[in-house]
PDB file of C-alpha atoms in Angstrom:
ATOM      1  CA  MET J 208     228.405 -85.549 133.299  1.00 97.00           C
ATOM      2  CA  LEU J 209     225.281 -83.433 132.939  1.00 97.00           C
ATOM      3  CA  ILE J 210     222.918 -84.191 130.049  1.00 98.00           C
ATOM      4  CA  GLY J 211     219.861 -81.979 130.170  1.00 96.00           C
ATOM      5  CA  ASN J 212     218.909 -81.784 133.859  1.00 95.00           C
ATOM      6  CA  ARG J 213     220.188 -85.290 134.630  1.00 97.00           C
ATOM      7  CA  GLU J 214     223.542 -86.096 136.219  1.00 98.00           C
ATOM      8  CA  PHE J 215     225.207 -89.254 134.875  1.00 98.00           C
ATOM      9  CA  ASP J 216     227.842 -91.088 136.914  1.00 98.00           C
ATOM     10  CA  THR J 217     229.832 -92.199 133.886  1.00 98.00           C
ATOM     11  CA  LYS J 218     232.662 -93.659 135.968  1.00 97.00           C
ATOM     12  CA  ASN J 219     230.543 -96.233 137.820  1.00 97.00           C
ATOM     13  CA  ASN J 220     227.431 -96.923 135.762  1.00 98.00           C
ATOM     14  CA  THR J 221     226.329 -98.132 132.347  1.00 98.00           C
ATOM     15  CA  TYR J 222     223.205 -96.289 131.239  1.00 98.00           C
ATOM     16  CA  ILE J 223     220.752 -97.228 128.506  1.00 98.00           C
ATOM     17  CA  MET J 224     220.068 -94.970 125.532  1.00 98.00           C
ATOM     18  CA  GLY J 225     216.788 -96.211 124.078  1.00 98.00           C
ATOM     19  CA  ILE J 226     216.496 -96.071 120.289  1.00 97.00           C
ATOM     20  CA  LEU J 227     213.453 -94.310 118.847  1.00 96.00           C
ATOM     21  CA  ASN J 228     213.566 -94.405 115.039  1.00 94.00           C
ATOM     22  CA  VAL J 229     210.920 -92.146 113.525  1.00 92.00           C
ATOM     23  CA  THR J 230     211.761 -93.390 110.048  1.00 84.00           C
ATOM     24  CA  PRO J 231     209.808 -95.480 107.548  1.00 75.00           C
ATOM     25  CA  ASP J 232     212.905 -97.469 106.551  1.00 56.00           C
ATOM     26  CA  SER J 233     215.148 -98.261 109.539  1.00 50.00           C
ATOM     27  CA  PHE J 234     216.670-101.720 109.217  1.00 44.00           C
ATOM     28  CA  SER J 235     214.984-103.276 112.254  1.00 51.00           C
ATOM     29  CA  ASP J 236     211.892-101.252 113.152  1.00 48.00           C
ATOM     30  CA  GLY J 237     211.204 -98.970 110.194  1.00 48.00           C
ATOM     31  CA  GLY J 238     207.770 -97.386 110.216  1.00 49.00           C
ATOM     32  CA  ARG J 239     206.732 -98.595 113.670  1.00 56.00           C
ATOM     33  CA  TRP J 240     207.157 -95.356 115.583  1.00 51.00           C
ATOM     34  CA  ASN J 241     206.861 -92.556 113.033  1.00 59.00           C
ATOM     35  CA  ARG J 242     203.737 -90.856 114.456  1.00 78.00           C
ATOM     36  CA  PRO J 243     204.278 -88.525 117.441  1.00 80.00           C
ATOM     37  CA  ASP J 244     201.569 -90.210 119.578  1.00 86.00           C
ATOM     38  CA  VAL J 245     202.949 -93.704 118.916  1.00 90.00           C
ATOM     39  CA  SER J 246     206.512 -92.465 119.427  1.00 92.00           C
ATOM     40  CA  LEU J 247     205.624 -90.909 122.772  1.00 94.00           C
ATOM     41  CA  LYS J 248     203.994 -94.136 123.970  1.00 95.00           C
ATOM     42  CA  HIS J 249     207.070 -96.128 122.964  1.00 96.00           C
ATOM     43  CA  ALA J 250     209.353 -93.596 124.704  1.00 97.00           C
ATOM     44  CA  GLU J 251     207.245 -93.915 127.874  1.00 97.00           C
ATOM     45  CA  GLU J 252     207.584 -97.705 127.735  1.00 97.00           C
ATOM     46  CA  MET J 253     211.358 -97.468 127.331  1.00 98.00           C
ATOM     47  CA  VAL J 254     211.653 -95.093 130.306  1.00 98.00           C
ATOM     48  CA  LEU J 255     209.580 -97.447 132.473  1.00 98.00           C
ATOM     49  CA  LYS J 256     211.849-100.331 131.487  1.00 98.00           C
ATOM     50  CA  GLY J 257     215.050 -98.487 132.351  1.00 98.00           C
ATOM     51  CA  ALA J 258     216.105 -96.112 129.564  1.00 98.00           C
ATOM     52  CA  ALA J 259     218.020 -93.076 130.856  1.00 98.00           C
ATOM     53  CA  ILE J 260     218.111 -91.240 127.493  1.00 98.00           C
ATOM     54  CA  ILE J 261     215.819 -91.444 124.452  1.00 98.00           C
ATOM     55  CA  ASP J 262     217.665 -91.195 121.120  1.00 98.00           C
ATOM     56  CA  VAL J 263     215.418 -89.878 118.331  1.00 97.00           C
ATOM     57  CA  GLY J 264     216.499 -90.506 114.741  1.00 95.00           C
ATOM     58  CA  GLY J 265     214.772 -89.222 111.609  1.00 94.00           C
ATOM     59  CA  GLU J 266     216.973 -90.705 108.885  1.00 92.00           C
ATOM     60  CA  SER J 267     217.981 -94.335 108.564  1.00 82.00           C
ATOM     61  CA  THR J 268     221.768 -94.694 108.466  1.00 75.00           C
ATOM     62  CA  ARG J 269     221.763 -98.413 107.712  1.00 74.00           C
ATOM     63  CA  PRO J 270     224.174 -99.529 104.957  1.00 69.00           C
ATOM     64  CA  GLY J 271     222.810 -98.420 101.589  1.00 72.00           C
ATOM     65  CA  HIS J 272     220.318 -95.957 103.072  1.00 73.00           C
ATOM     66  CA  VAL J 273     218.896 -93.143 100.954  1.00 78.00           C
ATOM     67  CA  GLN J 274     219.745 -89.704 102.300  1.00 84.00           C
ATOM     68  CA  ILE J 275     216.690 -87.515 102.846  1.00 90.00           C
ATOM     69  CA  SER J 276     216.426 -83.730 102.837  1.00 93.00           C
ATOM     70  CA  GLU J 277     217.255 -81.764 105.956  1.00 95.00           C
ATOM     71  CA  GLN J 278     213.698 -80.403 106.007  1.00 95.00           C
ATOM     72  CA  GLU J 279     212.145 -83.872 105.890  1.00 94.00           C
ATOM     73  CA  GLU J 280     214.431 -85.105 108.662  1.00 95.00           C
ATOM     74  CA  THR J 281     213.603 -82.028 110.760  1.00 96.00           C
ATOM     75  CA  ASP J 282     209.867 -82.522 110.181  1.00 95.00           C
ATOM     76  CA  ARG J 283     210.162 -86.077 111.463  1.00 94.00           C
ATOM     77  CA  VAL J 284     212.144 -85.493 114.642  1.00 96.00           C
ATOM     78  CA  VAL J 285     210.954 -82.119 115.978  1.00 96.00           C
ATOM     79  CA  PRO J 286     207.320 -83.058 116.806  1.00 95.00           C
ATOM     80  CA  VAL J 287     208.499 -86.231 118.532  1.00 96.00           C
ATOM     81  CA  ILE J 288     211.157 -84.429 120.601  1.00 97.00           C
ATOM     82  CA  GLU J 289     208.641 -81.741 121.592  1.00 96.00           C
ATOM     83  CA  ALA J 290     206.114 -84.388 122.664  1.00 95.00           C
ATOM     84  CA  ILE J 291     208.655 -86.331 124.730  1.00 96.00           C
ATOM     85  CA  LYS J 292     210.033 -83.221 126.441  1.00 97.00           C
ATOM     86  CA  LYS J 293     206.504 -82.030 127.237  1.00 96.00           C
ATOM     87  CA  GLU J 294     205.354 -85.319 128.763  1.00 96.00           C
ATOM     88  CA  LEU J 295     208.469 -87.013 130.134  1.00 97.00           C
ATOM     89  CA  ASP J 296     211.269 -85.824 132.392  1.00 96.00           C
ATOM     90  CA  ILE J 297     214.102 -87.480 130.483  1.00 98.00           C
ATOM     91  CA  PRO J 298     217.116 -86.317 128.474  1.00 98.00           C
ATOM     92  CA  VAL J 299     216.569 -86.590 124.727  1.00 98.00           C
ATOM     93  CA  SER J 300     219.256 -87.160 122.124  1.00 98.00           C
ATOM     94  CA  VAL J 301     218.919 -86.423 118.414  1.00 98.00           C
ATOM     95  CA  ASP J 302     220.653 -88.824 116.044  1.00 98.00           C
ATOM     96  CA  THR J 303     221.776 -86.599 113.172  1.00 98.00           C
ATOM     97  CA  TYR J 304     224.923 -85.470 111.372  1.00 97.00           C
ATOM     98  CA  LYS J 305     223.360 -82.302 109.876  1.00 97.00           C
ATOM     99  CA  SER J 306     223.680 -79.024 111.752  1.00 98.00           C
ATOM    100  CA  SER J 307     220.325 -77.575 110.663  1.00 98.00           C
ATOM    101  CA  VAL J 308     218.493 -80.664 111.933  1.00 98.00           C
ATOM    102  CA  ALA J 309     220.513 -80.571 115.157  1.00 98.00           C
ATOM    103  CA  GLU J 310     219.676 -76.909 115.707  1.00 98.00           C
ATOM    104  CA  ALA J 311     215.937 -77.480 115.181  1.00 98.00           C
ATOM    105  CA  ALA J 312     216.075 -80.469 117.541  1.00 98.00           C
ATOM    106  CA  LEU J 313     217.945 -78.494 120.215  1.00 98.00           C
ATOM    107  CA  LEU J 314     215.391 -75.671 119.915  1.00 98.00           C
ATOM    108  CA  ALA J 315     212.679 -78.321 120.381  1.00 98.00           C
ATOM    109  CA  GLY J 316     214.331 -79.367 123.644  1.00 98.00           C
ATOM    110  CA  ALA J 317     216.930 -82.007 122.756  1.00 98.00           C
ATOM    111  CA  ASP J 318     219.842 -82.241 125.183  1.00 98.00           C
ATOM    112  CA  LEU J 319     222.440 -84.213 123.227  1.00 98.00           C
ATOM    113  CA  VAL J 320     223.518 -84.507 119.589  1.00 98.00           C
ATOM    114  CA  ASN J 321     224.501 -88.016 118.522  1.00 98.00           C
ATOM    115  CA  ASP J 322     226.587 -87.536 115.358  1.00 98.00           C
ATOM    116  CA  ILE J 323     227.553 -90.664 113.379  1.00 97.00           C
ATOM    117  CA  TRP J 324     230.272 -88.620 111.670  1.00 98.00           C
ATOM    118  CA  GLY J 325     231.762 -87.158 114.857  1.00 98.00           C
ATOM    119  CA  PHE J 326     231.568 -83.535 113.585  1.00 98.00           C
ATOM    120  CA  LEU J 327     233.467 -84.469 110.391  1.00 98.00           C
ATOM    121  CA  TYR J 328     230.503 -84.293 107.979  1.00 97.00           C
ATOM    122  CA  ASP J 329     229.113 -80.837 108.721  1.00 97.00           C
ATOM    123  CA  GLU J 330     231.585 -78.166 109.765  1.00 97.00           C
ATOM    124  CA  LYS J 331     228.836 -76.125 111.452  1.00 98.00           C
ATOM    125  CA  MET J 332     227.788 -78.949 113.791  1.00 98.00           C
ATOM    126  CA  ALA J 333     230.288 -78.318 116.593  1.00 98.00           C
ATOM    127  CA  GLY J 334     229.330 -74.645 116.726  1.00 98.00           C
ATOM    128  CA  VAL J 335     225.639 -75.488 116.974  1.00 98.00           C
ATOM    129  CA  VAL J 336     226.248 -77.910 119.859  1.00 98.00           C
ATOM    130  CA  LYS J 337     228.315 -75.264 121.646  1.00 98.00           C
ATOM    131  CA  LYS J 338     225.707 -72.540 121.019  1.00 98.00           C
ATOM    132  CA  TYR J 339     223.015 -74.508 122.852  1.00 98.00           C
ATOM    133  CA  GLY J 340     225.280 -75.873 125.575  1.00 98.00           C
ATOM    134  CA  ALA J 341     224.365 -79.394 124.532  1.00 98.00           C
ATOM    135  CA  ALA J 342     226.258 -82.617 125.085  1.00 98.00           C
ATOM    136  CA  CYS J 343     227.492 -84.626 122.111  1.00 98.00           C
ATOM    137  CA  CYS J 344     228.304 -88.197 121.193  1.00 98.00           C
ATOM    138  CA  LEU J 345     231.022 -88.402 118.550  1.00 98.00           C
ATOM    139  CA  MET J 346     231.063 -91.666 116.649  1.00 98.00           C
ATOM    140  CA  HIS J 347     233.934 -93.152 114.686  1.00 98.00           C
ATOM    141  CA  ASN J 348     233.229 -93.460 110.979  1.00 98.00           C
ATOM    142  CA  ARG J 349     235.055 -93.630 107.658  1.00 98.00           C
ATOM    143  CA  ASN J 350     233.998 -93.653 104.021  1.00 97.00           C
ATOM    144  CA  GLU J 351     236.078 -96.761 103.359  1.00 97.00           C
ATOM    145  CA  ALA J 352     237.057 -99.679 105.577  1.00 97.00           C
ATOM    146  CA  VAL J 353     240.761 -99.357 104.836  1.00 98.00           C
ATOM    147  CA  TYR J 354     243.193 -99.419 107.760  1.00 98.00           C
ATOM    148  CA  THR J 355     246.779-100.426 108.404  1.00 98.00           C
ATOM    149  CA  ASN J 356     246.316-100.635 112.167  1.00 98.00           C
ATOM    150  CA  LEU J 357     242.619-100.592 113.020  1.00 98.00           C
ATOM    151  CA  ILE J 358     242.433 -99.690 116.712  1.00 98.00           C
ATOM    152  CA  GLU J 359     245.287 -97.159 116.633  1.00 98.00           C
ATOM    153  CA  GLU J 360     243.818 -95.403 113.599  1.00 98.00           C
ATOM    154  CA  MET J 361     240.349 -95.375 115.149  1.00 98.00           C
ATOM    155  CA  CYS J 362     241.767 -93.739 118.263  1.00 98.00           C
ATOM    156  CA  ALA J 363     243.536 -91.155 116.100  1.00 98.00           C
ATOM    157  CA  ASP J 364     240.329 -90.457 114.176  1.00 98.00           C
ATOM    158  CA  LEU J 365     238.339 -90.027 117.390  1.00 98.00           C
ATOM    159  CA  THR J 366     241.030 -87.720 118.766  1.00 98.00           C
ATOM    160  CA  LYS J 367     240.533 -85.556 115.663  1.00 98.00           C
ATOM    161  CA  CYS J 368     236.775 -85.449 116.347  1.00 98.00           C
ATOM    162  CA  VAL J 369     237.460 -84.362 119.925  1.00 98.00           C
ATOM    163  CA  SER J 370     239.817 -81.633 118.725  1.00 98.00           C
ATOM    164  CA  ILE J 371     237.033 -80.199 116.522  1.00 98.00           C
ATOM    165  CA  ALA J 372     234.693 -80.165 119.516  1.00 98.00           C
ATOM    166  CA  ARG J 373     237.251 -78.530 121.773  1.00 98.00           C
ATOM    167  CA  ALA J 374     238.172 -75.945 119.143  1.00 98.00           C
ATOM    168  CA  ALA J 375     234.492 -74.933 119.089  1.00 98.00           C
ATOM    169  CA  GLY J 376     234.604 -74.469 122.852  1.00 98.00           C
ATOM    170  CA  ILE J 377     232.734 -77.621 123.868  1.00 98.00           C
ATOM    171  CA  ALA J 378     233.813 -78.688 127.350  1.00 98.00           C
ATOM    172  CA  ASP J 379     235.325 -82.133 127.936  1.00 98.00           C
ATOM    173  CA  GLU J 380     232.484 -83.025 130.298  1.00 98.00           C
ATOM    174  CA  LYS J 381     230.016 -82.624 127.394  1.00 98.00           C
ATOM    175  CA  ILE J 382     231.720 -85.230 125.176  1.00 98.00           C
ATOM    176  CA  ILE J 383     230.939 -88.941 124.755  1.00 98.00           C
ATOM    177  CA  LEU J 384     232.739 -91.165 122.234  1.00 99.00           C
ATOM    178  CA  ASP J 385     231.477 -94.175 120.278  1.00 98.00           C
ATOM    179  CA  PRO J 386     233.738 -96.658 118.407  1.00 98.00           C
ATOM    180  CA  GLY J 387     231.140 -96.906 115.645  1.00 98.00           C
ATOM    181  CA  VAL J 388     230.513-100.627 115.291  1.00 98.00           C
ATOM    182  CA  GLY J 389     228.985-101.214 111.859  1.00 97.00           C
ATOM    183  CA  PHE J 390     230.259 -98.006 110.279  1.00 97.00           C
ATOM    184  CA  GLY J 391     233.278 -97.860 107.955  1.00 97.00           C
ATOM    185  CA  LYS J 392     234.404-101.334 109.044  1.00 98.00           C
ATOM    186  CA  THR J 393     234.254-104.869 107.697  1.00 98.00           C
ATOM    187  CA  TYR J 394     232.607-107.732 109.594  1.00 98.00           C
ATOM    188  CA  GLU J 395     235.996-108.896 110.904  1.00 98.00           C
ATOM    189  CA  MET J 396     236.928-105.354 111.944  1.00 98.00           C
ATOM    190  CA  ASN J 397     233.689-105.033 113.910  1.00 98.00           C
ATOM    191  CA  LEU J 398     234.593-108.192 115.823  1.00 98.00           C
ATOM    192  CA  ASP J 399     238.066-106.745 116.462  1.00 98.00           C
ATOM    193  CA  VAL J 400     236.510-103.557 117.856  1.00 98.00           C
ATOM    194  CA  LEU J 401     234.258-105.585 120.162  1.00 98.00           C
ATOM    195  CA  LYS J 402     237.237-107.601 121.355  1.00 98.00           C
ATOM    196  CA  ASN J 403     239.181-104.407 122.126  1.00 98.00           C
ATOM    197  CA  LEU J 404     236.533-102.140 123.654  1.00 98.00           C
ATOM    198  CA  ASP J 405     238.694-101.275 126.652  1.00 98.00           C
ATOM    199  CA  ARG J 406     241.406 -99.817 124.398  1.00 98.00           C
ATOM    200  CA  PHE J 407     239.230 -96.768 123.718  1.00 98.00           C
ATOM    201  CA  ASN J 408     239.103 -95.833 127.403  1.00 98.00           C
ATOM    202  CA  ALA J 409     242.617 -94.460 126.955  1.00 98.00           C
ATOM    203  CA  LEU J 410     241.055 -91.528 125.080  1.00 98.00           C
ATOM    204  CA  GLY J 411     239.747 -90.294 128.432  1.00 98.00           C
ATOM    205  CA  TYR J 412     236.053 -89.796 127.659  1.00 98.00           C
ATOM    206  CA  PRO J 413     232.869 -91.679 128.563  1.00 98.00           C
ATOM    207  CA  MET J 414     232.251 -94.366 125.935  1.00 99.00           C
ATOM    208  CA  LEU J 415     229.011 -95.463 124.285  1.00 99.00           C
ATOM    209  CA  LEU J 416     228.504 -98.775 122.494  1.00 98.00           C
ATOM    210  CA  GLY J 417     225.849 -99.097 119.800  1.00 98.00           C
ATOM    211  CA  THR J 418     225.556-102.625 118.388  1.00 98.00           C
ATOM    212  CA  SER J 419     221.849-103.314 118.784  1.00 97.00           C
ATOM    213  CA  ARG J 420     220.641-105.754 116.083  1.00 96.00           C
ATOM    214  CA  LYS J 421     223.524-104.781 113.776  1.00 97.00           C
ATOM    215  CA  SER J 422     224.905-106.851 110.931  1.00 96.00           C
ATOM    216  CA  VAL J 423     227.939-108.051 112.911  1.00 98.00           C
ATOM    217  CA  ILE J 424     225.421-109.950 115.063  1.00 98.00           C
ATOM    218  CA  GLY J 425     223.275-111.013 112.118  1.00 97.00           C
ATOM    219  CA  LEU J 426     226.257-112.361 110.178  1.00 98.00           C
ATOM    220  CA  THR J 427     227.679-114.182 113.189  1.00 98.00           C
ATOM    221  CA  LEU J 428     224.406-115.855 114.137  1.00 98.00           C
ATOM    222  CA  ASP J 429     222.889-115.961 110.633  1.00 98.00           C
ATOM    223  CA  LEU J 430     219.733-114.263 111.873  1.00 97.00           C
ATOM    224  CA  PRO J 431     217.435-111.469 110.616  1.00 95.00           C
ATOM    225  CA  ALA J 432     217.306-108.109 112.415  1.00 94.00           C
ATOM    226  CA  ASP J 433     214.334-108.995 114.610  1.00 93.00           C
ATOM    227  CA  GLN J 434     216.105-112.058 116.070  1.00 96.00           C
ATOM    228  CA  ARG J 435     219.400-110.521 117.177  1.00 97.00           C
ATOM    229  CA  GLU J 436     218.475-109.796 120.785  1.00 97.00           C
ATOM    230  CA  GLU J 437     220.696-112.406 122.467  1.00 98.00           C
ATOM    231  CA  GLY J 438     223.662-111.307 120.381  1.00 98.00           C
ATOM    232  CA  THR J 439     223.000-107.709 121.403  1.00 98.00           C
ATOM    233  CA  LEU J 440     222.875-108.699 125.084  1.00 98.00           C
ATOM    234  CA  VAL J 441     226.328-110.292 124.799  1.00 98.00           C
ATOM    235  CA  THR J 442     227.774-107.030 123.476  1.00 98.00           C
ATOM    236  CA  THR J 443     226.094-105.125 126.324  1.00 98.00           C
ATOM    237  CA  VAL J 444     227.821-107.415 128.822  1.00 98.00           C
ATOM    238  CA  LEU J 445     231.131-106.699 127.060  1.00 98.00           C
ATOM    239  CA  ALA J 446     230.417-102.961 127.317  1.00 98.00           C
ATOM    240  CA  VAL J 447     229.825-103.214 131.076  1.00 98.00           C
ATOM    241  CA  GLN J 448     233.013-105.242 131.484  1.00 98.00           C
ATOM    242  CA  ALA J 449     234.902-102.568 129.538  1.00 98.00           C
ATOM    243  CA  ARG J 450     233.435 -99.871 131.844  1.00 98.00           C
ATOM    244  CA  TYR J 451     231.446 -98.193 129.075  1.00 98.00           C
ATOM    245  CA  SER J 452     229.064 -95.498 130.282  1.00 98.00           C
ATOM    246  CA  PHE J 453     226.266 -96.021 127.754  1.00 99.00           C
ATOM    247  CA  VAL J 454     224.747 -98.666 125.497  1.00 98.00           C
ATOM    248  CA  ARG J 455     222.355 -97.675 122.710  1.00 98.00           C
ATOM    249  CA  VAL J 456     219.728-100.387 122.275  1.00 98.00           C
ATOM    250  CA  HIS J 457     216.248-101.223 120.976  1.00 97.00           C
ATOM    251  CA  ASP J 458     215.289-103.763 123.673  1.00 97.00           C
ATOM    252  CA  VAL J 459     215.577-101.735 126.876  1.00 98.00           C
ATOM    253  CA  GLU J 460     214.231-104.153 129.486  1.00 98.00           C
ATOM    254  CA  LYS J 461     216.443-107.151 128.703  1.00 98.00           C
ATOM    255  CA  ASN J 462     219.556-105.025 128.285  1.00 98.00           C
ATOM    256  CA  ALA J 463     218.834-103.345 131.636  1.00 98.00           C
ATOM    257  CA  ARG J 464     218.639-106.781 133.269  1.00 98.00           C
ATOM    258  CA  SER J 465     221.888-107.910 131.676  1.00 98.00           C
ATOM    259  CA  ILE J 466     223.632-104.748 132.925  1.00 98.00           C
ATOM    260  CA  LEU J 467     222.399-105.352 136.481  1.00 98.00           C
ATOM    261  CA  MET J 468     223.523-108.987 136.408  1.00 98.00           C
ATOM    262  CA  THR J 469     226.945-108.164 134.994  1.00 98.00           C
ATOM    263  CA  LYS J 470     227.494-105.366 137.535  1.00 98.00           C
ATOM    264  CA  ALA J 471     226.480-107.652 140.417  1.00 98.00           C
ATOM    265  CA  ILE J 472     229.178-110.117 139.404  1.00 98.00           C
ATOM    266  CA  LEU J 473     231.889-107.552 138.634  1.00 97.00           C
ATOM    267  CA  GLU J 474     231.280-105.555 141.818  1.00 96.00           C
ATOM    268  CA  ARG J 475     231.345-108.574 144.115  1.00 95.00           C
ATOM    269  CA  GLN J 476     234.035-107.880 146.704  1.00 89.00           C
TER     270      GLN J 476
END
């Protein structure tokens, strides 16, 4: 698939989406990268270490986060996206579920919209993505963690997200799906999702896994957010085994190494 000017072989590779939170309150690195110059330096480091996409987020979506205004979110992400696109030849993703923020980010040069509500929150979002010819990542999410049959219902929900994208005229080759670990699911459900990653391949789209430093790892290992790296690496290995096309992570270098090691083993003839 084409994201920006970069071709991604989503059938045979697992690429790294490096997380760049330009927020004062993100759960694991809040406030570290929220100046454009510092953000750009961090983006450069992630690219050098193996990131194929930089994902810029201006609002924390951790459990219990406080929603900020669309203008404030726009003011945070646009200067950073402009700086990255000016200095680095890399696709940039914007992590937002609000169409006005997405539009400003796409005008600033973003290539992909990463929507934690999979086009279900803002009815204008799909149209904005289509208007700019952007790619999109549609994540599974629910307001309440209530399911009768978790994996089947998640697949049905994601199919609904895809239908919204297709109704807006977004081509299949512009769509990535994400099972949404940590969103609208209990701790046990998140483990179930991780155990059944391959089930989502039946939907027929490239898959992205985003588990980096999340609570499912913290609760399992009883560790704070800044000590969840090994747990994250395990989930990255699972993603490669399940033939996922992307992993969204904070620690680019170590995840890149774990992908290479896993692929070397799996591809051994």
